[in-house]
Every structure is written in C-alpha cells, then in structure tokens.
Amino acid sequence: MSDKYITVANDIVVSMAYIFRIEDGQLIDQSEDDAPLEYIQGARQIIPGLEKALVGLNIGDEKDVEVKPAEGYGERDPDDVVEIPRGNLPESIDLSVGAPLKVKDSESGESFSAYIVDSNTETVTLDFNHPLAGRTLNFHVKIIDLRQATEEELNHRHVHSEDHAH
C-alpha cells in the first residue's frame, strides 16, 4: 500500500534498511534484508539527528547521515559517573567491567540504567551515560516503503504490523 508520491514527513510510517556505525567505523547495528526498521516519522522513535536528516526522502532513496552527539545520544556527562560502596549492591550481581545494571532510586523509586566501568573490593564505579553518548553516529539508510500512519498507530504512537498485532 505504498504511494510513490509520499515523502518522509510527520505521521508517515517509514520502512528503512540501515547500517549503523560509530565514528571509528565499528558496526553497531544493521537491519536484516527482510526486516527493515519501521517507525512513525515525528513520533520521536529514532534519534533526532537521523529523523531530521530523512525528511523529504522518497522510496528507493539512499543517504549517508552523520549525527553529532548533541542530536544522537547526547554528550557524555562526567557527573553521571559515580562511585558507590560495593556493599550497596547485592553480592549476586555481576561486577565485571561493561556489565549492565538497573539501579532504583530509593527516594523516588525511579529506575535507571547504568553499566559498570570499574570495581574493586571497596567500590563500584557506575556510568549512567548512554554507552553511545559523546559518539558521532554514522548511518547508511535506504527508504524501502512509505505510507500514511493509521489513526490507531498515531494514537498508540507505534507502527502496527499488517495484522495489526501490538
């Protein structure tokens, strides 16, 4: 049900193939040939810099996009790296460098994602920055299909499959 005259704009379901690398060329992610990424343009479902760069593209268009940290996962914030006493964490937690961790604020009850950047017998250093914060992101994208989002998709703020499963 694509319309070759639709371009990427707000409230359009975009189906795109992509290859995602960071500035040093390291591959972070890519879509499978038979499973392109689908999202609703303007619904803040992909990073802002990529979303902006796709406006106006047509089916079949390909584009290389460089996204600076401010429009990707943000700049690294040194205040988001904290050292806590090892005793504040359960003994069963994997404390290897790079291990992800969910931390709950005891006052607000809010959960935060972090990863371990250092640990010793006394302390554990947690980084609450996104792992790609401060990195320049490089995408190669190809627009596979475009269609108007349904009212239901707009209300739910996500793309529904052809059988409308959620």
CSV table of C-alpha atoms in Angstrom, one decimal:
chain,number,residue,atom,x,y,z
A,1,MET,CA,0.0,0.0,0.0
A,2,SER,CA,2.8,2.4,-0.6
A,3,ASP,CA,2.4,5.6,-2.5
A,4,LYS,CA,5.4,6.6,-4.6
A,5,TYR,CA,4.5,10.3,-4.2
A,6,ILE,CA,4.7,10.3,-0.4
A,7,THR,CA,7.9,11.6,1.1
A,8,VAL,CA,9.3,11.2,4.6
A,9,ALA,CA,7.3,13.7,6.7
A,10,ASN,CA,5.5,13.7,10.1
A,11,ASP,CA,2.9,11.0,10.6
A,12,ILE,CA,4.3,8.8,7.8
A,13,VAL,CA,5.3,5.2,8.5
A,14,VAL,CA,8.9,4.9,7.3
A,15,SER,CA,10.3,1.5,6.4
A,16,MET,CA,14.0,1.7,6.0
A,17,ALA,CA,17.1,-0.5,5.8
A,18,TYR,CA,20.1,0.8,7.7
A,19,ILE,CA,23.7,0.2,8.7
A,20,PHE,CA,24.8,2.0,11.9
A,21,ARG,CA,28.4,2.6,12.7
A,22,ILE,CA,30.3,4.9,15.1
A,23,GLU,CA,33.0,7.3,14.1
A,24,ASP,CA,35.8,4.7,14.2
A,25,GLY,CA,33.9,2.5,11.7
A,26,GLN,CA,32.8,-0.1,14.3
A,27,LEU,CA,29.5,-1.7,13.3
A,28,ILE,CA,26.8,-1.2,16.0
A,29,ASP,CA,23.7,-2.5,14.3
A,30,GLN,CA,22.1,-3.1,10.9
A,31,SER,CA,18.7,-4.2,9.7
A,32,GLU,CA,18.2,-7.6,8.2
A,33,ASP,CA,17.3,-7.6,4.5
A,34,ASP,CA,13.9,-9.0,5.1
A,35,ALA,CA,13.2,-6.9,8.3
A,36,PRO,CA,13.7,-3.2,7.8
A,37,LEU,CA,13.1,-0.8,10.7
A,38,GLU,CA,9.6,0.7,10.8
A,39,TYR,CA,8.8,3.9,12.7
A,40,ILE,CA,6.5,6.8,12.6
A,41,GLN,CA,8.3,10.0,11.5
A,42,GLY,CA,7.9,12.8,14.0
A,43,ALA,CA,6.9,10.5,16.9
A,44,ARG,CA,10.5,10.6,18.4
A,45,GLN,CA,11.0,6.9,17.9
A,46,ILE,CA,14.5,7.3,16.5
A,47,ILE,CA,17.3,9.7,17.4
A,48,PRO,CA,16.6,13.3,16.5
A,49,GLY,CA,19.5,13.9,14.1
A,50,LEU,CA,18.6,10.8,12.0
A,51,GLU,CA,14.9,11.7,12.0
A,52,LYS,CA,15.7,15.3,10.7
A,53,ALA,CA,18.0,14.0,8.0
A,54,LEU,CA,15.4,11.8,6.5
A,55,VAL,CA,12.7,14.4,5.9
A,56,GLY,CA,11.8,14.7,2.2
A,57,LEU,CA,13.3,11.3,1.1
A,58,ASN,CA,11.3,9.1,-1.3
A,59,ILE,CA,11.0,5.3,-1.7
A,60,GLY,CA,14.3,4.0,-3.0
A,61,ASP,CA,16.4,7.0,-1.8
A,62,GLU,CA,19.7,6.2,-0.1
A,63,LYS,CA,21.6,8.5,2.2
A,64,ASP,CA,24.6,8.6,4.4
A,65,VAL,CA,23.9,10.5,7.6
A,66,GLU,CA,26.4,11.7,10.2
A,67,VAL,CA,24.8,12.5,13.6
A,68,LYS,CA,26.8,14.5,16.1
A,69,PRO,CA,26.4,13.6,19.9
A,70,ALA,CA,24.0,16.5,20.6
A,71,GLU,CA,21.4,15.1,18.2
A,72,GLY,CA,22.2,11.4,19.0
A,73,TYR,CA,22.6,10.1,22.5
A,74,GLY,CA,23.9,13.3,24.0
A,75,GLU,CA,27.3,14.4,25.2
A,76,ARG,CA,28.9,12.4,28.0
A,77,ASP,CA,28.3,13.9,31.4
A,78,PRO,CA,31.1,13.3,33.8
A,79,ASP,CA,28.6,13.8,36.7
A,80,ASP,CA,26.8,10.7,35.5
A,81,VAL,CA,29.8,8.5,36.5
A,82,VAL,CA,29.5,7.7,40.2
A,83,GLU,CA,31.4,5.6,42.6
A,84,ILE,CA,29.4,3.7,45.3
A,85,PRO,CA,30.4,1.4,48.1
A,86,ARG,CA,30.4,-2.2,47.0
A,87,GLY,CA,28.3,-3.1,50.0
A,88,ASN,CA,25.4,-1.1,48.5
A,89,LEU,CA,24.9,-3.8,45.8
A,90,PRO,CA,23.8,-7.4,46.3
A,91,GLU,CA,26.6,-9.9,46.2
A,92,SER,CA,25.0,-11.8,43.4
A,93,ILE,CA,25.4,-9.0,40.9
A,94,ASP,CA,27.9,-9.5,38.0
A,95,LEU,CA,30.5,-6.7,38.7
A,96,SER,CA,32.6,-7.3,35.5
A,97,VAL,CA,33.5,-4.1,33.6
A,98,GLY,CA,30.8,-3.4,30.9
A,99,ALA,CA,28.1,-5.3,32.7
A,100,PRO,CA,24.7,-3.6,32.5
A,101,LEU,CA,22.9,-2.8,35.7
A,102,LYS,CA,19.4,-1.4,36.7
A,103,VAL,CA,19.5,0.9,39.7
A,104,LYS,CA,16.5,2.0,41.6
A,105,ASP,CA,16.5,5.4,43.4
A,106,SER,CA,15.4,4.6,47.0
A,107,GLU,CA,13.6,8.0,47.3
A,108,SER,CA,11.8,8.3,44.0
A,109,GLY,CA,11.5,4.6,43.1
A,110,GLU,CA,12.6,5.5,39.6
A,111,SER,CA,14.8,3.0,37.8
A,112,PHE,CA,18.0,4.0,35.9
A,113,SER,CA,20.2,2.0,33.5
A,114,ALA,CA,24.0,2.0,34.1
A,115,TYR,CA,27.0,-0.1,33.3
A,116,ILE,CA,30.0,-0.9,35.4
A,117,VAL,CA,33.2,0.8,34.4
A,118,ASP,CA,35.3,-0.3,37.4
A,119,SER,CA,35.1,-2.3,40.6
A,120,ASN,CA,37.4,-3.3,43.4
A,121,THR,CA,36.9,-4.8,46.9
A,122,GLU,CA,35.7,-1.4,48.3
A,123,THR,CA,33.8,0.4,45.5
A,124,VAL,CA,32.0,0.0,42.2
A,125,THR,CA,32.0,2.8,39.6
A,126,LEU,CA,28.8,3.1,37.6
A,127,ASP,CA,28.3,5.1,34.4
A,128,PHE,CA,24.7,6.3,33.8
A,129,ASN,CA,25.6,7.8,30.4
A,130,HIS,CA,24.2,6.0,27.4
A,131,PRO,CA,27.0,3.8,26.0
A,132,LEU,CA,27.0,5.8,22.8
A,133,ALA,CA,26.9,9.3,24.5
A,134,GLY,CA,29.6,11.5,23.1
A,135,ARG,CA,30.0,9.5,20.0
A,136,THR,CA,29.4,10.6,16.4
A,137,LEU,CA,27.0,8.2,14.7
A,138,ASN,CA,27.1,7.2,11.0
A,139,PHE,CA,24.1,5.7,9.2
A,140,HIS,CA,23.6,4.5,5.7
A,141,VAL,CA,19.9,4.3,5.1
A,142,LYS,CA,17.7,3.2,2.2
A,143,ILE,CA,14.0,4.0,2.2
A,144,ILE,CA,12.1,0.8,1.5
A,145,ASP,CA,8.5,1.9,1.8
A,146,LEU,CA,6.4,4.9,3.0
A,147,ARG,CA,2.7,5.1,3.9
A,148,GLN,CA,0.4,7.3,5.9
A,149,ALA,CA,0.2,6.1,9.6
A,150,THR,CA,-3.3,4.9,10.6
A,151,GLU,CA,-5.2,6.8,13.2
A,152,GLU,CA,-4.8,3.8,15.5
A,153,GLU,CA,-1.0,3.9,15.0
A,154,LEU,CA,-0.9,7.6,15.7
A,155,ASN,CA,-3.0,7.2,18.9
A,156,HIS,CA,-0.7,4.3,20.1
A,157,ARG,CA,2.5,6.1,18.9
A,158,HIS,CA,3.9,3.0,17.2
A,159,VAL,CA,3.7,1.0,14.0
A,160,HIS,CA,1.3,-1.9,13.8
A,161,SER,CA,2.1,-4.9,11.7
A,162,GLU,CA,-0.1,-5.8,8.8
A,163,ASP,CA,-2.3,-8.0,11.0
A,164,HIS,CA,-2.5,-5.1,13.5
A,165,ALA,CA,-0.9,-7.0,16.3
A,166,HIS,CA,0.7,-4.9,19.0
